[in-house]
Structures are given as C-alpha cells and as structure tokens.
CSV table of C-alpha atoms in Angstrom, one decimal:
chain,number,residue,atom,x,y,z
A,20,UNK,CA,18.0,18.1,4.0
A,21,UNK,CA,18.9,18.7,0.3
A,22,UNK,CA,21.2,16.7,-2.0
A,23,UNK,CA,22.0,16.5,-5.7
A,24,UNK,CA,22.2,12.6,-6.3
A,25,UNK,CA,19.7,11.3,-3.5
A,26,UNK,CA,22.6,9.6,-1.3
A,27,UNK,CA,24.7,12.1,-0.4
A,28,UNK,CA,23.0,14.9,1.6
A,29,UNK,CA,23.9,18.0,3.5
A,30,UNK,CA,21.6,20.1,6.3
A,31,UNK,CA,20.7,23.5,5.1
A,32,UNK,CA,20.6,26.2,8.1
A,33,UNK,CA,17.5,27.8,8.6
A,34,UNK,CA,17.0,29.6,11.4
A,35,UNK,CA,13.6,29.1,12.2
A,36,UNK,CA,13.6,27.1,15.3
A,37,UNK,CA,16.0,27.7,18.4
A,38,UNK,CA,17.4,24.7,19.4
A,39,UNK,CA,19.7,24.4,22.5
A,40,UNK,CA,20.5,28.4,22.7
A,41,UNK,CA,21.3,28.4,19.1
A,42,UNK,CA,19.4,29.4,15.7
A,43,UNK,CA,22.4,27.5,13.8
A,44,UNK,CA,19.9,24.3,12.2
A,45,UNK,CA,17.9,23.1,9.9
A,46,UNK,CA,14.3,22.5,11.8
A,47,UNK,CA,11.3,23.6,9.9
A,48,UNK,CA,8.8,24.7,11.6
A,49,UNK,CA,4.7,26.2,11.6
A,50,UNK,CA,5.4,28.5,13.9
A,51,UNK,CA,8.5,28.2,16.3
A,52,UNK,CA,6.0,28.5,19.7
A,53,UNK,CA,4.4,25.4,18.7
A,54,UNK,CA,6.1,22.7,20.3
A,55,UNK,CA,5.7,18.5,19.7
A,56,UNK,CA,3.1,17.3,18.5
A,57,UNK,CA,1.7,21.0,17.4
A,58,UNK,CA,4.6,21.5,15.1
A,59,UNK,CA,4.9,18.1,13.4
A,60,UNK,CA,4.8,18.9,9.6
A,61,UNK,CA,4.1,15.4,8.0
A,62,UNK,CA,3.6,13.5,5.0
A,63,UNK,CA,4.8,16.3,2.3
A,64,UNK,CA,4.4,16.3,-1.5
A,65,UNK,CA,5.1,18.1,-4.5
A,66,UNK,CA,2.3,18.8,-6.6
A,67,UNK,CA,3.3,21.0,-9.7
A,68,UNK,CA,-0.2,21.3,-11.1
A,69,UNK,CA,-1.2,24.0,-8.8
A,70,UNK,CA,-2.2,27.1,-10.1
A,71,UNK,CA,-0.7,29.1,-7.2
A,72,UNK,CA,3.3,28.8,-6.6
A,73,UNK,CA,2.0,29.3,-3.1
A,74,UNK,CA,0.8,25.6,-2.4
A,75,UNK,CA,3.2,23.8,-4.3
A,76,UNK,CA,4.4,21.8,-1.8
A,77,UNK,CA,1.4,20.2,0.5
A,78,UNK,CA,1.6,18.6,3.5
A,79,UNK,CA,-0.4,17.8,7.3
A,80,UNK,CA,0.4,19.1,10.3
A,81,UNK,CA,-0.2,17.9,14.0
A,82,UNK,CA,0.5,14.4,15.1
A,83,UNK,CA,-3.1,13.0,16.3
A,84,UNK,CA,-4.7,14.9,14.0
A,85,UNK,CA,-4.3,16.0,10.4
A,86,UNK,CA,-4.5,19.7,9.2
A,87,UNK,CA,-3.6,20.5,5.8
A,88,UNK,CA,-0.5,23.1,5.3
A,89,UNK,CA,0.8,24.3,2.3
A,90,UNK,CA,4.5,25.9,0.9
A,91,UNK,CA,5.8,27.7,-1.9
A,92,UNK,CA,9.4,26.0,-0.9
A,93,UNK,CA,9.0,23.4,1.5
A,94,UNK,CA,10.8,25.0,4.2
A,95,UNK,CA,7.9,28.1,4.9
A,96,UNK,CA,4.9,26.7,5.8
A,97,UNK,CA,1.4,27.9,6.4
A,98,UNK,CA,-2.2,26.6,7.4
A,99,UNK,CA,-4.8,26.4,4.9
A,100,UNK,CA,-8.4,27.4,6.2
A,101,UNK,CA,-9.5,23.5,5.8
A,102,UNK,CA,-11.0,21.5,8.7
A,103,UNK,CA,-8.7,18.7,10.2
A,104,UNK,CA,-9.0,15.3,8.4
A,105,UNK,CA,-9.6,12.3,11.3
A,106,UNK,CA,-6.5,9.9,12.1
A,107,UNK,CA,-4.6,8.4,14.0
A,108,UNK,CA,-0.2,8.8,15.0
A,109,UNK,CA,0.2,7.4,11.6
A,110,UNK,CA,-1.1,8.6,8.1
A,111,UNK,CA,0.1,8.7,4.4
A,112,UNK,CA,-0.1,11.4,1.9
A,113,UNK,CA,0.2,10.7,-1.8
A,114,UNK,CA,-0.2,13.0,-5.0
A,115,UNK,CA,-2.6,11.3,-7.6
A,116,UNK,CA,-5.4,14.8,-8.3
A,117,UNK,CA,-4.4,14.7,-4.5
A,118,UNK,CA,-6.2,11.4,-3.0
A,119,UNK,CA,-5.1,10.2,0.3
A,120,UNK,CA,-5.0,7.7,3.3
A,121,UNK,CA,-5.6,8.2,6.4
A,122,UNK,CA,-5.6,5.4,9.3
A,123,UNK,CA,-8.5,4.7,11.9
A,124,UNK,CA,-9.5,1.5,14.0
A,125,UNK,CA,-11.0,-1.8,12.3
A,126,UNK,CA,-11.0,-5.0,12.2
A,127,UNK,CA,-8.2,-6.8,14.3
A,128,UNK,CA,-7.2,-2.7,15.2
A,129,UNK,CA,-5.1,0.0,12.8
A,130,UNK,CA,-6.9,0.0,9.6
A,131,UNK,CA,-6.5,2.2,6.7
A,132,UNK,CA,-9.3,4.8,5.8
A,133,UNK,CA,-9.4,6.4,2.5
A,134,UNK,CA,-10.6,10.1,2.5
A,135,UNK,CA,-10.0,12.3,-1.1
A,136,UNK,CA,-9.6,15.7,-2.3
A,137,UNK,CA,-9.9,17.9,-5.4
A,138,UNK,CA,-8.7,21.4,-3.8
A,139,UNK,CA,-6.7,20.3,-0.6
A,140,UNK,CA,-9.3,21.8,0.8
A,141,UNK,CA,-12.7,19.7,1.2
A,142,UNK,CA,-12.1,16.6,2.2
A,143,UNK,CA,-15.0,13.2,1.4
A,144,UNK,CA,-15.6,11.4,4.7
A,145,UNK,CA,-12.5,8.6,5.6
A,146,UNK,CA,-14.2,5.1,3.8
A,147,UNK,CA,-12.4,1.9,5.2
A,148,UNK,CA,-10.2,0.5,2.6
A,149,UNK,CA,-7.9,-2.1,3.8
A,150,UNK,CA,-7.2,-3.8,7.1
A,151,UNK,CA,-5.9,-6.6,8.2
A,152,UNK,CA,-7.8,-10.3,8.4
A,153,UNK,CA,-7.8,-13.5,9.7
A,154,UNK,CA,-5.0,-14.7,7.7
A,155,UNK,CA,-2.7,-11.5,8.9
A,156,UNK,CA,-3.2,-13.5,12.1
A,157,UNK,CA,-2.0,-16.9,10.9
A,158,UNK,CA,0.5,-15.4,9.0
A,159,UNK,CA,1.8,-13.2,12.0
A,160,UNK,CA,2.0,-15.8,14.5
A,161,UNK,CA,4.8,-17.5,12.4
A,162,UNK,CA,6.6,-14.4,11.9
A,163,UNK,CA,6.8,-13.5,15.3
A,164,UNK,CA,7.8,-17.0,16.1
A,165,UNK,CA,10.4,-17.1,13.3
A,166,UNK,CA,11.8,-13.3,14.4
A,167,UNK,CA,12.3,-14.3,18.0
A,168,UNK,CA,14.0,-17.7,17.1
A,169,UNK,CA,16.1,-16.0,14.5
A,170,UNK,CA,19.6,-15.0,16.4
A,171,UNK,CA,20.5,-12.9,13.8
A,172,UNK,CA,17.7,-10.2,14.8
A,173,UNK,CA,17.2,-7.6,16.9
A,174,UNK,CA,15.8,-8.6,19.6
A,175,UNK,CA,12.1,-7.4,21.0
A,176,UNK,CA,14.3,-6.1,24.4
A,177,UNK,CA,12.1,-7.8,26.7
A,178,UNK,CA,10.2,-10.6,25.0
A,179,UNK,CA,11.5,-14.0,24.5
A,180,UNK,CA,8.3,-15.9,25.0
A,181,UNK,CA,4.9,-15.3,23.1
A,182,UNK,CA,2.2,-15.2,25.3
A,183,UNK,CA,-0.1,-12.6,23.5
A,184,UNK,CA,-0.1,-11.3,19.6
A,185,UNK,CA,-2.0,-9.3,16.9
A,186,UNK,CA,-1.2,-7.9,13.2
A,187,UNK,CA,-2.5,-4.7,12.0
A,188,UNK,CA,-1.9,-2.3,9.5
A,189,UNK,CA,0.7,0.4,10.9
A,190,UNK,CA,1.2,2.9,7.7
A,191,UNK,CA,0.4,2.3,4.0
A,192,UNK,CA,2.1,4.2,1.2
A,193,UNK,CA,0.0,4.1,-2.1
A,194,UNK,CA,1.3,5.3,-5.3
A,195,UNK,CA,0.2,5.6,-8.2
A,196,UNK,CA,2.6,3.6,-11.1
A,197,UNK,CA,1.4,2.8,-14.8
A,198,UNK,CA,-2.5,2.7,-14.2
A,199,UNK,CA,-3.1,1.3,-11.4
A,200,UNK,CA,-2.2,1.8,-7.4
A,201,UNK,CA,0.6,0.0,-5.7
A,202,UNK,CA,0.5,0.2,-1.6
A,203,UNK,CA,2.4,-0.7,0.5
A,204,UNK,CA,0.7,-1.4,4.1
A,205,UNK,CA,3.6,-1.5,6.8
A,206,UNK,CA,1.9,-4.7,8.9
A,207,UNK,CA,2.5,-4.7,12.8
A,208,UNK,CA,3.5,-7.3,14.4
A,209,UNK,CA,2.6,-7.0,18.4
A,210,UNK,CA,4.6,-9.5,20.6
A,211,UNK,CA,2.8,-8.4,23.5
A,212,UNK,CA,2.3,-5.6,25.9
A,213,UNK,CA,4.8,-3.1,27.2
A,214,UNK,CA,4.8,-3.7,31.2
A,215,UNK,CA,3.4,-1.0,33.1
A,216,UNK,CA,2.6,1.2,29.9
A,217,UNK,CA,-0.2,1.7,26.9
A,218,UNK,CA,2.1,-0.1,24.2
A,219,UNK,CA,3.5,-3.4,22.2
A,220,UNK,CA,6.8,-4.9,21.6
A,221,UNK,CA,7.1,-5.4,18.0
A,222,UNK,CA,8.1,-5.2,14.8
A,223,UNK,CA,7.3,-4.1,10.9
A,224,UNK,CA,6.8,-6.0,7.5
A,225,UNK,CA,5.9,-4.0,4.9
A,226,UNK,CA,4.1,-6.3,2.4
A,227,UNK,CA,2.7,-5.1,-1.7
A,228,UNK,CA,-0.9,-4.9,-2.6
A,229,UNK,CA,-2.5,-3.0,-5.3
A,230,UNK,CA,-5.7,-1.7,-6.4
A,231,UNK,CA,-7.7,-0.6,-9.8
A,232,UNK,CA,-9.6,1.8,-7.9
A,233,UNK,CA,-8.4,2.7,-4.2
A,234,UNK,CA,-11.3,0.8,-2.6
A,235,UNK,CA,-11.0,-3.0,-3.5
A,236,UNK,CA,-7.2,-4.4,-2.6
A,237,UNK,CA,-5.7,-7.3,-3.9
A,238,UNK,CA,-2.5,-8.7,-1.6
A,239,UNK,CA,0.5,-10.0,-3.6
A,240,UNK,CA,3.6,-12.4,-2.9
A,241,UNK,CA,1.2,-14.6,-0.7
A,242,UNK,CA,1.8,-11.5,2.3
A,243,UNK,CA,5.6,-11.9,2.0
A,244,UNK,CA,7.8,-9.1,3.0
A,245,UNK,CA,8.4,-6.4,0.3
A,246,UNK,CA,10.9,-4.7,2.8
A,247,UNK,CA,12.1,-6.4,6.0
A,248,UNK,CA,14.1,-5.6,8.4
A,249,UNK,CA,17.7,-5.9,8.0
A,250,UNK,CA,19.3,-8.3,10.4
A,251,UNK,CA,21.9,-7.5,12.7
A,252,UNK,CA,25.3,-5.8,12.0
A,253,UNK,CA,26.6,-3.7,9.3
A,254,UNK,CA,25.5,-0.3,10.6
A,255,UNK,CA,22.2,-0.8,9.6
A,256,UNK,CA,19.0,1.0,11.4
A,257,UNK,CA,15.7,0.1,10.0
A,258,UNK,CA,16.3,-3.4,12.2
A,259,UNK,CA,12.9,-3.6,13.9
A,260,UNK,CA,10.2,-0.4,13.0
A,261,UNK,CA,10.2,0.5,8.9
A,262,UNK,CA,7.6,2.7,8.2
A,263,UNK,CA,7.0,2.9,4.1
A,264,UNK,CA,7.3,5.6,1.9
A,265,UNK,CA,4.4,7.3,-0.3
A,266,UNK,CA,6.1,6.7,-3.4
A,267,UNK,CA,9.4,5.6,-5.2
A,268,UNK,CA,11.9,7.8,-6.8
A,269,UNK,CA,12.5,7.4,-10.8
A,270,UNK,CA,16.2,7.4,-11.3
A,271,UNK,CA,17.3,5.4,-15.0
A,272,UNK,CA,15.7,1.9,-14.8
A,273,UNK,CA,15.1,2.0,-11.0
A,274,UNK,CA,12.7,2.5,-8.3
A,275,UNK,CA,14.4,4.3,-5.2
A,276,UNK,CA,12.4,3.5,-2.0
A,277,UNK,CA,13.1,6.1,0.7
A,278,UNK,CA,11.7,4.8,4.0
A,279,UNK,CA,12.5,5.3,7.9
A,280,UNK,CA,14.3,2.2,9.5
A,281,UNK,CA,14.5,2.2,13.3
A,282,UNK,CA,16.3,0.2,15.7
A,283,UNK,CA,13.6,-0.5,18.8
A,284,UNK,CA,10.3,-0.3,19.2
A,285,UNK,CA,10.6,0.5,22.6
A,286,UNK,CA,14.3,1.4,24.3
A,287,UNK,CA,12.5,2.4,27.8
A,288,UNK,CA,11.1,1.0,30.4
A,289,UNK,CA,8.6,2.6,32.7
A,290,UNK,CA,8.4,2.2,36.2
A,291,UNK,CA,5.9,3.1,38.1
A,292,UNK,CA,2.0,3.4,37.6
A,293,UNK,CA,1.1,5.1,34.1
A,294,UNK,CA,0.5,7.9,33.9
A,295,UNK,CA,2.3,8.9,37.5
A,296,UNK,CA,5.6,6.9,36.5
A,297,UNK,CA,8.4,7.4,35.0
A,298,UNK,CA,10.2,6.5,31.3
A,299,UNK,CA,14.1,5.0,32.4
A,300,UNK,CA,16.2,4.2,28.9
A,301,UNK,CA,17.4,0.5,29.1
A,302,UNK,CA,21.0,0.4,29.5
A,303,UNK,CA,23.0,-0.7,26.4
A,304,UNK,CA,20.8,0.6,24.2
A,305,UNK,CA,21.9,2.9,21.5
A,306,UNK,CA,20.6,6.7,21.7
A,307,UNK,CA,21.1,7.2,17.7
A,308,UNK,CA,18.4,4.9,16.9
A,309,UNK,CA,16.7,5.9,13.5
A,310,UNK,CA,17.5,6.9,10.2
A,311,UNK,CA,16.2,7.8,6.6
A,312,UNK,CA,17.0,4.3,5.1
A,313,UNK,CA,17.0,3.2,0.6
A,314,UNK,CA,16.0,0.2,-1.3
A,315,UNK,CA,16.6,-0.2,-4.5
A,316,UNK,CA,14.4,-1.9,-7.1
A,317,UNK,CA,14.7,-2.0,-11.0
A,318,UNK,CA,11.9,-0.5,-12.9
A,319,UNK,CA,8.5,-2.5,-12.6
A,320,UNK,CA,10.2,-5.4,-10.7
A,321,UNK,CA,7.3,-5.4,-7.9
A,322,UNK,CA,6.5,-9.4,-9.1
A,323,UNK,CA,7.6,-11.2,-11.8
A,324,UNK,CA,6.4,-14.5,-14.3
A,325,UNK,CA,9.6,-17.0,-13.8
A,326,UNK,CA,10.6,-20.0,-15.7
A,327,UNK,CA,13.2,-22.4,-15.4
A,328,UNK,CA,15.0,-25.0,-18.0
A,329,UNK,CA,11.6,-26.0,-19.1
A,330,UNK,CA,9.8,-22.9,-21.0
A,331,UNK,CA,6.4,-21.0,-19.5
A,332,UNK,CA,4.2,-19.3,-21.7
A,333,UNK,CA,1.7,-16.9,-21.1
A,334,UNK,CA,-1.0,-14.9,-23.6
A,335,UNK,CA,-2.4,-12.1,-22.8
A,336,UNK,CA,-6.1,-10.6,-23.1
A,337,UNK,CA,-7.3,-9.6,-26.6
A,338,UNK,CA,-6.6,-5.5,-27.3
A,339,UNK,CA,-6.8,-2.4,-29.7
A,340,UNK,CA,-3.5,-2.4,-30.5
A,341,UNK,CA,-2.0,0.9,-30.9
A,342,UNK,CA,1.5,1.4,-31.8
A,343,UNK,CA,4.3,-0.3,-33.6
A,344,UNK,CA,6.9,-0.8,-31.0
A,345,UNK,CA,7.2,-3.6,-28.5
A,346,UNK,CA,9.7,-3.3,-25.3
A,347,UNK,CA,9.9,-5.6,-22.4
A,348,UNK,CA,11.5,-5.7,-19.0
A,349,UNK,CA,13.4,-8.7,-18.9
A,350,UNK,CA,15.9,-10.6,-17.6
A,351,UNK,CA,17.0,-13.9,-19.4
A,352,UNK,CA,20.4,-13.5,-18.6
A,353,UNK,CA,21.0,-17.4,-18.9
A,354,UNK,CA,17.6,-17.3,-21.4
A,355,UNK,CA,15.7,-16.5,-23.6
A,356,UNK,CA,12.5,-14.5,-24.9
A,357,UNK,CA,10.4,-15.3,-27.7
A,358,UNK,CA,7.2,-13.2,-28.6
A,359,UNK,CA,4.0,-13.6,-31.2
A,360,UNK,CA,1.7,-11.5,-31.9
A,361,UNK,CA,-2.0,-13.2,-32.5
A,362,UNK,CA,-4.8,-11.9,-35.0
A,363,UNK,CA,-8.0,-14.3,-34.1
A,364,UNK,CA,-6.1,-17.2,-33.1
A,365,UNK,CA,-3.3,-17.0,-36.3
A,366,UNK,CA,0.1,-16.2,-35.9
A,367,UNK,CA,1.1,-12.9,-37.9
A,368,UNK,CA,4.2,-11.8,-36.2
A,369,UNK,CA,7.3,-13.6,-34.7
A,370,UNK,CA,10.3,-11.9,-32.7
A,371,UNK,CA,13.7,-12.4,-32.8
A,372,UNK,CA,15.4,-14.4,-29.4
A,373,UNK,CA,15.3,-11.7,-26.5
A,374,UNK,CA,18.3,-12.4,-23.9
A,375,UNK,CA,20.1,-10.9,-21.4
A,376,UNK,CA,19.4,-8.1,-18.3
A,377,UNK,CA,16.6,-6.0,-20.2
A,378,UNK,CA,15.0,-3.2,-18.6
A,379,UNK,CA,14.0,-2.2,-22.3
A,380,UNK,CA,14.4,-4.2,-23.9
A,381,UNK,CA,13.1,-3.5,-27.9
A,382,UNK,CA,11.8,-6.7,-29.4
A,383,UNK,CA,12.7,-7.3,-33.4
A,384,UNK,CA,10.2,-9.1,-35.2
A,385,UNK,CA,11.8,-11.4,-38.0
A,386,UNK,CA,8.6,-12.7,-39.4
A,387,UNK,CA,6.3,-9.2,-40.2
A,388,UNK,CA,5.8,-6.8,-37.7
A,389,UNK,CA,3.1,-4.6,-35.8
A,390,UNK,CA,2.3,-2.2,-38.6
A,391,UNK,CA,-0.2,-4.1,-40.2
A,392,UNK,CA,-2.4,-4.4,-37.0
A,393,UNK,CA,-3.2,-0.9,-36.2
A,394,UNK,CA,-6.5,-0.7,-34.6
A,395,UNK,CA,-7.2,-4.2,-34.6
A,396,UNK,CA,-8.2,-6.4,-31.7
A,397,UNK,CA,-4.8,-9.0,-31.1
A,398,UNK,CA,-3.2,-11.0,-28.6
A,399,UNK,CA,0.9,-10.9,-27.3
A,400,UNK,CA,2.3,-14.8,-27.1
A,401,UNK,CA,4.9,-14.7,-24.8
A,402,UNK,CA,7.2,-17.7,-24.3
A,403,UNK,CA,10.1,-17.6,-21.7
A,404,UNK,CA,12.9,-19.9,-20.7
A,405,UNK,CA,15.1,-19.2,-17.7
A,406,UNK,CA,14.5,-16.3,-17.2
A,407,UNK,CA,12.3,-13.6,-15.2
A,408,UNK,CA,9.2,-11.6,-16.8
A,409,UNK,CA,8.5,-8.3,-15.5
A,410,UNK,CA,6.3,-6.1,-17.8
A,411,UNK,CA,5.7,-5.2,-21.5
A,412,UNK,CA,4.4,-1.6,-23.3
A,413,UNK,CA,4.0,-0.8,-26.6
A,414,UNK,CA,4.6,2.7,-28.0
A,415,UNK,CA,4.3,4.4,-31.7
C-alpha cells in the first residue's frame, strides 16, 4: 500500500500473485509458487546506507523461520545467500547498523533473543535479552481479571472464568531514539487453553522499556500499558491482539506509531481431536477482523516529570557543556518553567518564565547566558509548576 500523508492510502496493482483467477492486486510475493508460510515477507526496513541500490529495502522471509531477503523497491524481492536466523511465529526487525530481535522460549515461555548483524549477512548467535518475570505474573493476573470484569471489552469468546494464566513476551519492537533504545515488548496475556487445540485465549498489552546497550532492560510506567486495546465500539480493530511496531514515524513534533490491532484471538472453534478435527468459525463473529491501526504521540512524550500547584525541581548530572542554545519539550499550559544553569554549585544563568504547550520550546536567559560556559563542567536547575517535563537538548 502507498500513501502521501500516512493516513490516507491506496493499493498499487502488481501482478505478481494470482489471486482468485485474477492478477488484478497488490500481493508481493518471493516467488508466486510459494505458498503460506513460504511466502511470508516480514519485518521490512529501509536502510539507505547500503552501498548497493539492490538491498535497500531488507526484510525476513518464512513464518517459523527467518531468512533474510533483500529489494531495491520493496515490492521485488530476492533471497540473500545467508543462513536462516532461529525464531519463533513472531520476530522484529529494526535498522540501527542493522541489529535485531528475534524471539525464542524462556522463562515463563516467549522470550526475546537478541541476534546482530554488520552485512545482513552473518548473523552472532540469538543471546536472551528480555523476558518476562515473576512480577509479569502478578501483574497479569489483575489484568486478566480486570479485562474480563470490564463490559466495555471484547470479550475472550469462551472464557468467563479464570482457571489457568501466564504472561509472556509476544513481539518487541526496539528503536533506536536520541541515544539510547526504546522497546516495546507486546506482553501476552493467556486466559487459558483453547479446547481441543494447541492455543490460549487472550489478549495484548504492549508496555515501554528501554536499554543503554540492547542487553540490560529497564521496565518503565511500573509495567502499565503504552498501547491497549481500544474498548468496544467506534469501528475500532486492534480490540484484543496489538502486535507493536519496530519504530515510530517522525512527522513535525510527533511520534506516529503504526501497529496491527486485531479483533479475536481466536474466532474458531475446533471440533474434533487435533490434528484429525476440524476448525468451525463461531457464529456472530466478524470475518474483517484486523487492520493496520495509528497512535499518536508528541515528540519524546514516552514519560514525563509532573508537578502540580506546589513546584518540583530536579538537577541534572554535571556535563561538558557544548553549545549555547537551550530548548525544552514542555507543557505548562496552566504553568510555568524556570531554568538555572550551575557552575560548581553557583548560580550563573537564570531563564526567563517558560509557559504554555512547548514541543520546542527555546529558553531566554535574563540573567547571562550559556556563552560563557563552553567546555566547562555545569549543571541544568530545572524548576516546574503545573506542568509536565518531557526532555531538554542543547544545540550551538
């Protein structure tokens, strides 16, 4: 699909796969023998930094396991003479010098494995990176409770009563955003088992971690949702399975999160004895069930410092300044902002009052200014009343 502004799109036909006696679509395929899950093409990126026009576009192909493809266009695809990477159903591709995550078994089940690459080519061995813990499982058992209490929610289709759970880690999209990693693990939420079938009943929470170095995780917003899923009504899709994207889109002051939203988890039932039965949809159940779904989010507004009526402050660590312009991200709509600037404990600079919605926002210093600290070690005094805190940068 291709569109101008990211919202409204249109379906290119071409005429690589035959579909229902006609060449009229947009399907891209490998090769158009190769039929499910032989000619999945998943997890694509751009990567403009390749020296051949070639690969510009990189992807995996296969559904259990991963083999890395390559595209010129990203509709004509070819393999690339590289040996499979490990996984599972699920994986995540993400361009940063072209490191990526893969998903194996670990600790309370779907873990996320990290394996890298230079050359999309030679892959290091998958090294577990994050999975889900004891906590997950404390958490999860009040958000299944609190999903199937809430009326307002899809339902699980045939589970009411909780008699069995786990939480693992479905999908994680990791990014990399203004030096340091942002994922964003898609946590399952199993209600119990499928009757008469090798599957769960339940439902997505993709929750916000980040990292300094791809290996050592910190969770944020004490495991709350990032994205959840929407309630009932309104047209909406991603109601009970949202699996994350690798990374936001940059439009103006705002993150654009493309992720798929889907109504069930499971919209069959199976009678019979697997794997001699057979799969019967559930009556009532729509058949258009998924969709390509957006959140929004302004720039860097992952967490925020908040005060209220009485003022917060917050200093940071000690660096080498460099550069005389201070912006913040800011919004003190019924605020305000103050900042200092510290040389060894001593105030040398003071800013005017910030206020208002400020995604950049350019601090004025009444009392001196940055010039004079070039290269000198100094602190950032930061004092905030009603108001929400989101990030500050400095540039010459």
């Amino acid at each position: 699909m291709e569109s101008e502004d990211g919202l409204h799109w249109h379906k290119p036909v071409l005429r690589q796969k035959e579909f229902k006696g006609s060449l009229e679509n947009n399907f891209v395929t490998l090769d158009p023998a190769l039929e499910w899950p032989e000619n999945a093409i998943m997890n694509v990126v751009y990567d403009p930094n390749d020296t051949d026009p070639a690969r510009c576009f990189k992807g995996l192909a296969q559904c259990s396991i991963r083999e890395p493809i390559a595209s010129p266009d990203g509709i004509h695809w070819c393999k690339l003479d590289a040996p499979p990477i490990p996984s599972s159903d699920e994986s995540n591709l993400s361009y940063d010098q072209q490191r990526r995550t893969v998903k194996h078994g670990g600790p309370h089940g779907r873990s996320v494995f990290l394996s890298t690459s230079t050359d999309f080519m030679r892959w290091t061995e998958p090294e577990l990176i994050f999975h889900a813990d004891d906590e997950d499982q404390r958490l999860g058992r009040e958000n299944i409770d609190t999903r199937l209490s809430n009326p307002h929610m899809q339902s699980l289709i045939l589970r009411s009563e909780l008699d069995s759970y786990n939480v693992d880690v479905y999908n994680m999209g990791v990014f990399a955003y203004e030096g340091l990693y942002i994922g964003l693990p898609a946590m399952y939420h199993s209600a119990g088992p499928v009757p008469n079938y090798p599957n769960t009943f339940g439902f997505h929470l993709v929750q916000l971690a980040c990292s300094r170095d791809l290996r050592t995780w910190r969770r944020l917003g004490n495991r709350r949702p990032f994205i959840e899923a929407s309630p009932l009504g309104a047209g909406a899709y991603d109601l009970t399975q949202l699996l994350p994207p690798s990374a936001p889109v940059r439009r103006d002051d705002e993150l654009w999160f493309y992720y798929t939203g889907l109504k069930y988890r499971a919209s069959s039932h199976y009678v019979g004895t697997y794997p001699d039965g057979e799969i019967v949809p559930i009556p009532g159940l729509d058949r258009d069930q998924g969709a390509i779904c957006l959140a929004l989010l302004r720039r860097d507004g992952f967490v925020s410092l908040d005060a209220g009526e009485q003022s917060g402050m917050f200093t940071t660590q000690p660096f080498e300044l460099s550069g005389t312009m201070l912006f913040v991200n800011l919004d003190a709509t019924k605020g305000t902002l103050t900042v200092e600037a510290l040389d060894g404990g001593s105030v040398v600079a003071t800013s005017a009052d910030l206020n208002g919605d400020l995604p950049q926002g350019k601090v004025v210093w009444t009392q001196d200014s940055l010039a004079d600290l070039q290269g000198r070690l100094v602190h950032l005094r930061f004092t905030l009343r009603n108001g929400s805190f989101y990030s500050y940068w400095i540039e010459e």
